[in-house]
Every structure is written in structure tokens, then in C-alpha cells.
PDB file of N, CA and C in Angstrom:
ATOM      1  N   UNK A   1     -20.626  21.513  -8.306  1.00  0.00           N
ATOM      2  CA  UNK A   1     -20.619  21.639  -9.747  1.00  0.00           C
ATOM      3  C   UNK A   1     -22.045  21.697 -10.287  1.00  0.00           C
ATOM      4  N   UNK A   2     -22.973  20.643  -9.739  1.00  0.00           N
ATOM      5  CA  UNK A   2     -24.584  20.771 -10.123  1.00  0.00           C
ATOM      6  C   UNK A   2     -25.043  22.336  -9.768  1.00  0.00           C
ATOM      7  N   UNK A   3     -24.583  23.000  -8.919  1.00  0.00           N
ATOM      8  CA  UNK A   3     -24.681  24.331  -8.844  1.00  0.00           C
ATOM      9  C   UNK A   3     -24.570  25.179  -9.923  1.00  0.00           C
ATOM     10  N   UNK A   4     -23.593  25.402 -10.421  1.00  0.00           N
ATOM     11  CA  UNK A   4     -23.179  25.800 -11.513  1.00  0.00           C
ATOM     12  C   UNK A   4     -23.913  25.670 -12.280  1.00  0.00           C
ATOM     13  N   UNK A   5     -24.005  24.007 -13.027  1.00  0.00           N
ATOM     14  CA  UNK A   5     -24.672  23.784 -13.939  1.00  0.00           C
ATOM     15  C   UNK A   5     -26.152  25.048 -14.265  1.00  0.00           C
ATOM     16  N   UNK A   6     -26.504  24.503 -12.909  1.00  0.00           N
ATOM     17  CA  UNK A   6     -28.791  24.411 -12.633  1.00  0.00           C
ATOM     18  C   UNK A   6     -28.321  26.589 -12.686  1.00  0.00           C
ATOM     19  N   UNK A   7     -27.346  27.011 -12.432  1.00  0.00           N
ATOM     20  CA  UNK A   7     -27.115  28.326 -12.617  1.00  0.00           C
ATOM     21  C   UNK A   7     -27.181  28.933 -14.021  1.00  0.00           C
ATOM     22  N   UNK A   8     -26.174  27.911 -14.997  1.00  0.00           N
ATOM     23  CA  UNK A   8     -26.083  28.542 -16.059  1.00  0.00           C
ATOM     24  C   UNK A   8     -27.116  27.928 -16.945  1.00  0.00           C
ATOM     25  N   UNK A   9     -28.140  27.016 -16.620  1.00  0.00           N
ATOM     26  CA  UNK A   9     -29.009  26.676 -17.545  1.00  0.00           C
ATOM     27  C   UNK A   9     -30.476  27.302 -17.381  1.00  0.00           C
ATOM     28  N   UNK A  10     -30.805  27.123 -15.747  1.00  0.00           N
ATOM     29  CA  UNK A  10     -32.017  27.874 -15.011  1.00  0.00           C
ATOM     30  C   UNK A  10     -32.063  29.395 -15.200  1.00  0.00           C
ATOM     31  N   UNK A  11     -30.728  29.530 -14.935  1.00  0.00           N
ATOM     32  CA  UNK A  11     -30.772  31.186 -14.524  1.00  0.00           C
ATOM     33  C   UNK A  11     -30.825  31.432 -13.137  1.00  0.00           C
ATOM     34  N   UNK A  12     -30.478  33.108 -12.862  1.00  0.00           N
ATOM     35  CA  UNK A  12     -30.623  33.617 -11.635  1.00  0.00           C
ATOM     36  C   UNK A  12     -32.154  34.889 -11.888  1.00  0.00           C
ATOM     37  N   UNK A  13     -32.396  34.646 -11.002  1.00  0.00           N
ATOM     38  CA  UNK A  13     -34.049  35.606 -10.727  1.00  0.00           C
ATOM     39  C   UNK A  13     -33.375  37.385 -10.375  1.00  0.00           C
ATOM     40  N   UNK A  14     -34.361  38.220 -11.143  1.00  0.00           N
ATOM     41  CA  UNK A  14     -33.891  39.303 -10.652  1.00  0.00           C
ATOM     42  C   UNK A  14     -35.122  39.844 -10.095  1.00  0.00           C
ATOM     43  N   UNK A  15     -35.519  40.277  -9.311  1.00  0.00           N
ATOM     44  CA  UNK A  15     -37.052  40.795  -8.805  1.00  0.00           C
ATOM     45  C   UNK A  15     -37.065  42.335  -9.119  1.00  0.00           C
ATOM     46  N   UNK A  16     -38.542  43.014  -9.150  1.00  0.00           N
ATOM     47  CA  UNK A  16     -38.362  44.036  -9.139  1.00  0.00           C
ATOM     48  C   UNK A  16     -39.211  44.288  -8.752  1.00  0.00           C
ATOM     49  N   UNK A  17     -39.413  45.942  -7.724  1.00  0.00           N
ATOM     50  CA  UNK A  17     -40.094  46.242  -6.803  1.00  0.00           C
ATOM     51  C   UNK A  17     -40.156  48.048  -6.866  1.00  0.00           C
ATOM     52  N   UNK A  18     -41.481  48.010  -6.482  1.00  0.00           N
ATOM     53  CA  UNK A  18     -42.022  49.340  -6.653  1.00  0.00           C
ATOM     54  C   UNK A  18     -43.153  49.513  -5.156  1.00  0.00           C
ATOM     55  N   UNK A  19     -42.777  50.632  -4.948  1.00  0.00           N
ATOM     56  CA  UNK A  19     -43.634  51.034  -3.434  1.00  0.00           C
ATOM     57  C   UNK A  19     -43.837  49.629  -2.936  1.00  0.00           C
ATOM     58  N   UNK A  20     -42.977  48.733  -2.608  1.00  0.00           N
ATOM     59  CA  UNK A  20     -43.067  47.982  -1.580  1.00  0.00           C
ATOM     60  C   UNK A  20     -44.007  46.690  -2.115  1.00  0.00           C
ATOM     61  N   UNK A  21     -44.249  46.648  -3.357  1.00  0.00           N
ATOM     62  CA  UNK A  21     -44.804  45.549  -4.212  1.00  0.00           C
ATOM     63  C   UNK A  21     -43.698  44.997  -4.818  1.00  0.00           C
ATOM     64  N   UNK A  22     -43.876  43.829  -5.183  1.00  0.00           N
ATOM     65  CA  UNK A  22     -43.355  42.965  -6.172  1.00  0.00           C
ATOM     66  C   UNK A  22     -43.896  43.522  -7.620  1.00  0.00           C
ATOM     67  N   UNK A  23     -43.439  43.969  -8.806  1.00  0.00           N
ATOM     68  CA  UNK A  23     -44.110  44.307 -10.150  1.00  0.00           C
ATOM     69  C   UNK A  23     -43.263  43.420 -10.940  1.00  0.00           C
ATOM     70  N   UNK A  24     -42.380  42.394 -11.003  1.00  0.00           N
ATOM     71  CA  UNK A  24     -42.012  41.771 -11.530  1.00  0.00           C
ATOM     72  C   UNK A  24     -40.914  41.044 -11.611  1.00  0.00           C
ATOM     73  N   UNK A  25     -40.499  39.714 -12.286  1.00  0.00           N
ATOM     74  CA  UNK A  25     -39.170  39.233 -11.907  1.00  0.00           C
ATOM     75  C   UNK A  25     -38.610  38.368 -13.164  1.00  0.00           C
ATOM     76  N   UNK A  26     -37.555  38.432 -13.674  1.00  0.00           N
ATOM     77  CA  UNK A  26     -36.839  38.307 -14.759  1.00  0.00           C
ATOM     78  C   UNK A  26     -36.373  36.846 -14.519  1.00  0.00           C
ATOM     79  N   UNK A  27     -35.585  35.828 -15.129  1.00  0.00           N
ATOM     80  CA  UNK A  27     -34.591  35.029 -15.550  1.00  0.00           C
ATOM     81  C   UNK A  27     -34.133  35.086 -16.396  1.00  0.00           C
ATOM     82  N   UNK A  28     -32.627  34.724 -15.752  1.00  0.00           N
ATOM     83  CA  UNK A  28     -31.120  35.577 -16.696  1.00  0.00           C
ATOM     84  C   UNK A  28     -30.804  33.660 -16.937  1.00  0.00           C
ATOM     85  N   UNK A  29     -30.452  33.313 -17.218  1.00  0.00           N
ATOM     86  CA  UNK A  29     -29.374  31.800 -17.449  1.00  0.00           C
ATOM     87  C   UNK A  29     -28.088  32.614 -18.491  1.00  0.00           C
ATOM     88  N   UNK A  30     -27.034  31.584 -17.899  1.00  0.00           N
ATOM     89  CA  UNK A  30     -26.280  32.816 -18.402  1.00  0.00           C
ATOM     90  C   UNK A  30     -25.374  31.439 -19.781  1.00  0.00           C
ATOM     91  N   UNK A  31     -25.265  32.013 -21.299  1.00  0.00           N
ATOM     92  CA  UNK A  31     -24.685  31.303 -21.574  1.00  0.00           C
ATOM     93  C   UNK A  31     -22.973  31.240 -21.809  1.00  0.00           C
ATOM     94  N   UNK A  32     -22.478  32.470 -20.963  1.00  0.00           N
ATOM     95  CA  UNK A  32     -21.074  32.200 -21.019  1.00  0.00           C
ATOM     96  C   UNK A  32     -20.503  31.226 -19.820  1.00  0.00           C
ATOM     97  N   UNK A  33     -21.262  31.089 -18.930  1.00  0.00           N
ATOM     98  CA  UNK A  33     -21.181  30.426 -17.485  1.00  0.00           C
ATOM     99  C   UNK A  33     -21.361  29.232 -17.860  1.00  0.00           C
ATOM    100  N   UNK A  34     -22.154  28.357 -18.898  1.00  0.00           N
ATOM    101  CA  UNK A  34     -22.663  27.259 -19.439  1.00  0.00           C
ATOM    102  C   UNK A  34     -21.311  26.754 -20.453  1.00  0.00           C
ATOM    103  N   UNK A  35     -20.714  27.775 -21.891  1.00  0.00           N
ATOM    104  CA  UNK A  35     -20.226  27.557 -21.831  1.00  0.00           C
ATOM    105  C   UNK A  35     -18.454  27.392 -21.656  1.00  0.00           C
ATOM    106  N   UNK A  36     -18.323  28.047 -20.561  1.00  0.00           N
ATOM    107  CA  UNK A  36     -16.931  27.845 -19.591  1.00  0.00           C
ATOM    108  C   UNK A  36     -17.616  26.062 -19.226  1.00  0.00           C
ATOM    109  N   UNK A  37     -18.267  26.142 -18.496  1.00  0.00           N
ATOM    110  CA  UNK A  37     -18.286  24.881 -17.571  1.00  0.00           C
ATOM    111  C   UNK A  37     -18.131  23.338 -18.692  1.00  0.00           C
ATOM    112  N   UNK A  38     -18.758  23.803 -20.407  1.00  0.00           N
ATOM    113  CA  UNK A  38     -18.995  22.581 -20.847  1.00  0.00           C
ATOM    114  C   UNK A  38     -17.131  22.736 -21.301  1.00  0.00           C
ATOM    115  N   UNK A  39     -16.455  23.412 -21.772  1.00  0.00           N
ATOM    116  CA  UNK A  39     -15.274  23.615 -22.155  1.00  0.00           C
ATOM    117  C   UNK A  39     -14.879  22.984 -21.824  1.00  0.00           C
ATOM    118  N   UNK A  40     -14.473  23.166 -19.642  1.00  0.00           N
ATOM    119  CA  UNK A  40     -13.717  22.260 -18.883  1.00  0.00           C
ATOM    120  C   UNK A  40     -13.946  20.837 -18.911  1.00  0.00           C
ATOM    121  N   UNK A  41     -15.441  20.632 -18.890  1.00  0.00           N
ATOM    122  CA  UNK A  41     -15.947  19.415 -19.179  1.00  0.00           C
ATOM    123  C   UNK A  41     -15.235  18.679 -19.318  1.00  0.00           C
ATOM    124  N   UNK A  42     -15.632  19.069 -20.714  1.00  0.00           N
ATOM    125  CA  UNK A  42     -14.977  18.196 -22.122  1.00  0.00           C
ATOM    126  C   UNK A  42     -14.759  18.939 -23.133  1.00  0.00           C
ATOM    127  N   UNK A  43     -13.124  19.114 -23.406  1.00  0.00           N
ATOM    128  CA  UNK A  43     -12.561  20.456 -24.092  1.00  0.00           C
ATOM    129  C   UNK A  43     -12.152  19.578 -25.336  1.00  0.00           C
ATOM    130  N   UNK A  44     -12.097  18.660 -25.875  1.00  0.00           N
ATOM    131  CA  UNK A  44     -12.289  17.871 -27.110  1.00  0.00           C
ATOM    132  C   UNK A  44     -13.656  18.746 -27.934  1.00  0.00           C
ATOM    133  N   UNK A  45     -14.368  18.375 -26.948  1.00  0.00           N
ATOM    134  CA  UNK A  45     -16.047  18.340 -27.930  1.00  0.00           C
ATOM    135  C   UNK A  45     -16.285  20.043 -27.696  1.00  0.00           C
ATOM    136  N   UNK A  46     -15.996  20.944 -26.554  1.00  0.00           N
ATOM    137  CA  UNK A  46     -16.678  22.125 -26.347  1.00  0.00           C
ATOM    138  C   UNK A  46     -15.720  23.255 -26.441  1.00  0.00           C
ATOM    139  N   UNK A  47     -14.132  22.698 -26.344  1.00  0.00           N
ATOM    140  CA  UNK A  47     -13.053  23.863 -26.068  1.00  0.00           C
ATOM    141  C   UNK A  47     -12.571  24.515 -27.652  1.00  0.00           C
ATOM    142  N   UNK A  48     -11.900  25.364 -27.258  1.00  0.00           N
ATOM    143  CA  UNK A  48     -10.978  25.930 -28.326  1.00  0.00           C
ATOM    144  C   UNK A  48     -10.268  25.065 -28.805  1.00  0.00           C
ATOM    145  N   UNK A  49     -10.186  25.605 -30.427  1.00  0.00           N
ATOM    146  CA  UNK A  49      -8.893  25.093 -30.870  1.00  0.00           C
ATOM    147  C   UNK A  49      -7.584  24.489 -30.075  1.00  0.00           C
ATOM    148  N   UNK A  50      -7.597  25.318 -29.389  1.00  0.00           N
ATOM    149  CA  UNK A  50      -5.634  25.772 -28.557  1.00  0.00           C
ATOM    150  C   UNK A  50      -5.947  24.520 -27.604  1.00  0.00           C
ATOM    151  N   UNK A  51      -7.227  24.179 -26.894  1.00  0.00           N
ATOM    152  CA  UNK A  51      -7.300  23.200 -26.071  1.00  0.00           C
ATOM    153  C   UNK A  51      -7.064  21.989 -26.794  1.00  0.00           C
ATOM    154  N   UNK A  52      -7.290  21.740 -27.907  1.00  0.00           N
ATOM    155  CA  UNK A  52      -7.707  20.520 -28.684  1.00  0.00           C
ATOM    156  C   UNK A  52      -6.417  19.611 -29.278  1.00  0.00           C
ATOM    157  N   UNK A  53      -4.678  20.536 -28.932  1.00  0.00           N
ATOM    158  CA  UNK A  53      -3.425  20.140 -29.509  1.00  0.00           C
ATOM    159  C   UNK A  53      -3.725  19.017 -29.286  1.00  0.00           C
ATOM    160  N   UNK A  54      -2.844  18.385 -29.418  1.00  0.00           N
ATOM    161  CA  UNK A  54      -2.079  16.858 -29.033  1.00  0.00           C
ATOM    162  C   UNK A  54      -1.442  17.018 -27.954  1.00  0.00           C
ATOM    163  N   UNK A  55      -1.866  16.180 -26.917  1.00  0.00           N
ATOM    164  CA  UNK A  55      -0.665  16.150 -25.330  1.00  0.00           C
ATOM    165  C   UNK A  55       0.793  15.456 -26.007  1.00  0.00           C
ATOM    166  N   UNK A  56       1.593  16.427 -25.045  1.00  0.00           N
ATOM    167  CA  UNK A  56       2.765  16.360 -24.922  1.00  0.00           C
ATOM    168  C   UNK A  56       2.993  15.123 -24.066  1.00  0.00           C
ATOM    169  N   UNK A  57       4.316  14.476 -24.396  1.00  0.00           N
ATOM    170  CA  UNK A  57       4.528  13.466 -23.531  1.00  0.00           C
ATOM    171  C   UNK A  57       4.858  13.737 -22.547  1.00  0.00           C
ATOM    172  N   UNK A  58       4.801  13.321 -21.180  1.00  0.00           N
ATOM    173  CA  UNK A  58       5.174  13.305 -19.825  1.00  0.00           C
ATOM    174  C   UNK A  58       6.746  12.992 -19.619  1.00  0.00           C
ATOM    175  N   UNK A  59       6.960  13.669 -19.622  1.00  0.00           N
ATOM    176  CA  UNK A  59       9.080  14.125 -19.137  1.00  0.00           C
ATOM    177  C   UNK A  59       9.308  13.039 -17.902  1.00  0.00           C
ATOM    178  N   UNK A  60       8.411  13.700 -17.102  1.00  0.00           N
ATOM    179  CA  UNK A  60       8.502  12.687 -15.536  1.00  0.00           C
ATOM    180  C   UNK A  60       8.233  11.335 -15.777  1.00  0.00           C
ATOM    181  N   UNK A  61       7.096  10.661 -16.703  1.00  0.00           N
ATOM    182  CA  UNK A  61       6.768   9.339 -17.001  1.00  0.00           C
ATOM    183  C   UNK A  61       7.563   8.947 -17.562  1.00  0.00           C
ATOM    184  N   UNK A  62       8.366   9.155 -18.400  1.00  0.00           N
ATOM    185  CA  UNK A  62       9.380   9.108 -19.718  1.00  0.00           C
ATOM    186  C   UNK A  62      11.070   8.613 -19.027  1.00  0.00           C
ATOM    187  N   UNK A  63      11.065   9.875 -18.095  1.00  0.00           N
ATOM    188  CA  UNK A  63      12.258   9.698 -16.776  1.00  0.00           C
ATOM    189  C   UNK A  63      11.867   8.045 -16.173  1.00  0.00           C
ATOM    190  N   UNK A  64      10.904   8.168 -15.133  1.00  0.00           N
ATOM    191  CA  UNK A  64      10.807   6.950 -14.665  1.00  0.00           C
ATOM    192  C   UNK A  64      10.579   5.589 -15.470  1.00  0.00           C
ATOM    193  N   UNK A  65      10.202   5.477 -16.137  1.00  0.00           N
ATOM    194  CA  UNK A  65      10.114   4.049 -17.303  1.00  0.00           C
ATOM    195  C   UNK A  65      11.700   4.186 -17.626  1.00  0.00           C
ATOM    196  N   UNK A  66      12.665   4.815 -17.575  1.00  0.00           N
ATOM    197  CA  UNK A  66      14.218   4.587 -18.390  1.00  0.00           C
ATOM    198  C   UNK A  66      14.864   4.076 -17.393  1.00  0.00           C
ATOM    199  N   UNK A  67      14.144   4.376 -15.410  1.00  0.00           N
ATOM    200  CA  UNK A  67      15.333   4.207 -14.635  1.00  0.00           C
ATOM    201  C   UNK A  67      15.664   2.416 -14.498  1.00  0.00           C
ATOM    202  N   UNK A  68      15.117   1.632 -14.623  1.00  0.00           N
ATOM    203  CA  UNK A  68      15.838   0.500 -15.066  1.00  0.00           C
ATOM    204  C   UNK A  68      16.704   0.172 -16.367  1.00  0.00           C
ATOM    205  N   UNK A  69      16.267   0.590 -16.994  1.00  0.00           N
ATOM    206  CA  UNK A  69      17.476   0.427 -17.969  1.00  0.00           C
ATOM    207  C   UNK A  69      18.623   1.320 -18.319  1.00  0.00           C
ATOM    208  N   UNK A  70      18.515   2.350 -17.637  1.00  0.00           N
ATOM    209  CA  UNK A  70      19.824   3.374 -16.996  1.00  0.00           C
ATOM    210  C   UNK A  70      20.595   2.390 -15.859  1.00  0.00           C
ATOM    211  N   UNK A  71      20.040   2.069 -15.026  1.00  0.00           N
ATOM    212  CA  UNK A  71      20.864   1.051 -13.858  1.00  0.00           C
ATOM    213  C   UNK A  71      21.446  -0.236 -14.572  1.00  0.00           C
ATOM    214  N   UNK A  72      20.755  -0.921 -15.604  1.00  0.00           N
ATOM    215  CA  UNK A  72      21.251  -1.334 -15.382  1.00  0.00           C
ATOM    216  C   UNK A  72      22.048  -1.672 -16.361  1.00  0.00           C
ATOM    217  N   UNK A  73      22.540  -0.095 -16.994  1.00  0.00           N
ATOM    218  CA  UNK A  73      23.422   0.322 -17.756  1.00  0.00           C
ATOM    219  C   UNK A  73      24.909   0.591 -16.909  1.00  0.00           C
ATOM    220  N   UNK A  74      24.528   0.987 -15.854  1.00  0.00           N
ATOM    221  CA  UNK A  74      26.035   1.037 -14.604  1.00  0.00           C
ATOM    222  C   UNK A  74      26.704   0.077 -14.675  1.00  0.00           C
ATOM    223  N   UNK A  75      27.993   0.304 -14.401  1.00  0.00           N
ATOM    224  CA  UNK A  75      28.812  -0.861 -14.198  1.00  0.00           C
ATOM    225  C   UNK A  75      30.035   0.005 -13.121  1.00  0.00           C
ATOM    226  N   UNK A  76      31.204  -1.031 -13.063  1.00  0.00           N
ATOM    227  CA  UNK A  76      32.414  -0.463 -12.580  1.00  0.00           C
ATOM    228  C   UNK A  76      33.532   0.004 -13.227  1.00  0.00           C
ATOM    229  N   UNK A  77      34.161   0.895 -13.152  1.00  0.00           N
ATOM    230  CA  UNK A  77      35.179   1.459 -13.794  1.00  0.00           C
ATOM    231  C   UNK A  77      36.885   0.989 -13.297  1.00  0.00           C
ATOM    232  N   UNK A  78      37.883   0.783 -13.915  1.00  0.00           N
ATOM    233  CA  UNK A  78      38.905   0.601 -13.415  1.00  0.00           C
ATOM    234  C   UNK A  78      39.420   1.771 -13.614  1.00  0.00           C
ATOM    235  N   UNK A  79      39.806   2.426 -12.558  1.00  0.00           N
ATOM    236  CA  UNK A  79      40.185   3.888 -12.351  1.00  0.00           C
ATOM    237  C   UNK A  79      41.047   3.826 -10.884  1.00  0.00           C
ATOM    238  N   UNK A  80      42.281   4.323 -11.392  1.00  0.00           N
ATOM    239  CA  UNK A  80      42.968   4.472  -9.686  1.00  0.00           C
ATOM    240  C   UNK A  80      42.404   5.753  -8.850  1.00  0.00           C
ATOM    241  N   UNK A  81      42.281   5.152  -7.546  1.00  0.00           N
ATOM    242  CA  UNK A  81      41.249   6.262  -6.555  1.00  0.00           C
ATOM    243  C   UNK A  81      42.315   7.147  -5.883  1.00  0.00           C
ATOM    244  N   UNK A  82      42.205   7.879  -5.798  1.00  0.00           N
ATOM    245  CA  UNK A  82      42.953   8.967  -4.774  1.00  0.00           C
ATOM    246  C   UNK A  82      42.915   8.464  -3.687  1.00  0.00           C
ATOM    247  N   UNK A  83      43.943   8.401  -3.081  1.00  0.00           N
ATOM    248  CA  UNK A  83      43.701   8.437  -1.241  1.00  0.00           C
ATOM    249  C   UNK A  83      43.286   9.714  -0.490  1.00  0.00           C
ATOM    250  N   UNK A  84      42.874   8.692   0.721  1.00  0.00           N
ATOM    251  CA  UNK A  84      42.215   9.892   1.546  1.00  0.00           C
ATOM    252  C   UNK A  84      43.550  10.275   2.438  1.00  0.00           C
ATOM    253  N   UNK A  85      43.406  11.661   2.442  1.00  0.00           N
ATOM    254  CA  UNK A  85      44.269  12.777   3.148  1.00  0.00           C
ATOM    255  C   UNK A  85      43.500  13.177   4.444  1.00  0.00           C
ATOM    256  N   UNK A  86      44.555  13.600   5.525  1.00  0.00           N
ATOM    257  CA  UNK A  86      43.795  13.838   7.005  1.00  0.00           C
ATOM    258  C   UNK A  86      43.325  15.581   6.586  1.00  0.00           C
ATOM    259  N   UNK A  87      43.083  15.500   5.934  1.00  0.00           N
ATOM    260  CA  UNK A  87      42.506  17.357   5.425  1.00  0.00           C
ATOM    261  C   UNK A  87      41.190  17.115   4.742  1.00  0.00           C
ATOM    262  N   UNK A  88      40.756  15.617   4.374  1.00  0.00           N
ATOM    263  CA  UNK A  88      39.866  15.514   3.405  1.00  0.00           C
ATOM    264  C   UNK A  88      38.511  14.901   4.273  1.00  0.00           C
ATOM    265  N   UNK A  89      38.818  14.288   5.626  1.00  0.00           N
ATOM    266  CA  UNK A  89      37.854  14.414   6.344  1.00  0.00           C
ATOM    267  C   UNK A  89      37.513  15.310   7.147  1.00  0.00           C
TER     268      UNK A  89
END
């Protein structure tokens, strides 16, 4: 990731060369590379709008916190059972 960073703030070197000389060399830092990386960061302070909603609650967290009090919502039923038939094993 420090890669990135020292990329989009330093820059990348472009050299340039004529009959086998060096005549000169540029730095690019790039600021769309800078900011993508601060976005992901921290998309509160650097992202879009669209990043910035309100989280949704967790379905799966929501599921598991109920399964005790789903159990121990079960009980037994008085219900006459079918018998078992020699076709049913």
C-alpha cells in the first residue's frame, strides 16, 4: 500500500533520450491514483456521496442474535402422529 501511496504523491519518472544521451526527465504524481487510494481509505472524509449512506443492518447479525429467543420460543405440540408404514422406510 506504501507503494501506492509514495506513487501517487512522488510520481513516476519519465526519461528522455536523444542520440543516446539523457536530455531530460519529467515527474508525473498522479492525482487520480491519490485520490482512489484516500477514498478507500477513508470514504466518510474522501468518498462520494453514494459511499457516505448509512449502513444497512446486517441480516446475518440480526438472524443470529434472534436464535435464542426463537428456541426458546419452541415447544411441543399435541398432534396425533401417523404411523410408520413398511413403504415409508
Amino acid at each position: 500500500m506504501s507503494i501506492a501511496y509514495e506513487r501517487a504523491i512522488e510520481g513516476t519518472r519519465k526519461q528522455y533520450w536523444r542520440d543516446g544521451k539523457l536530455i531530460g526527465e519529467t515527474v508525473n504524481p498522479s492525482d487520480a491514483l491519490l485520490m482512489f487510494l484516500l477514498t478507500k481509505s477513508d470514504p466518510n472524509r474522501f468518498g462520494s456521496q453514494a459511499d457516505r449512506l448509512p449502513m444497512f443492518p446486517d441480516p446475518a447479525g440480526d438472524a443470529r442474535a434472534a436464535i435464542p429467543r426463537l428456541i426458546g420460543a419452541l415447544g411441543d405440540v399435541d398432534l396425533p402422529a401417523d404411523g410408520l408404514t413398511t413403504g415409508d422406510a
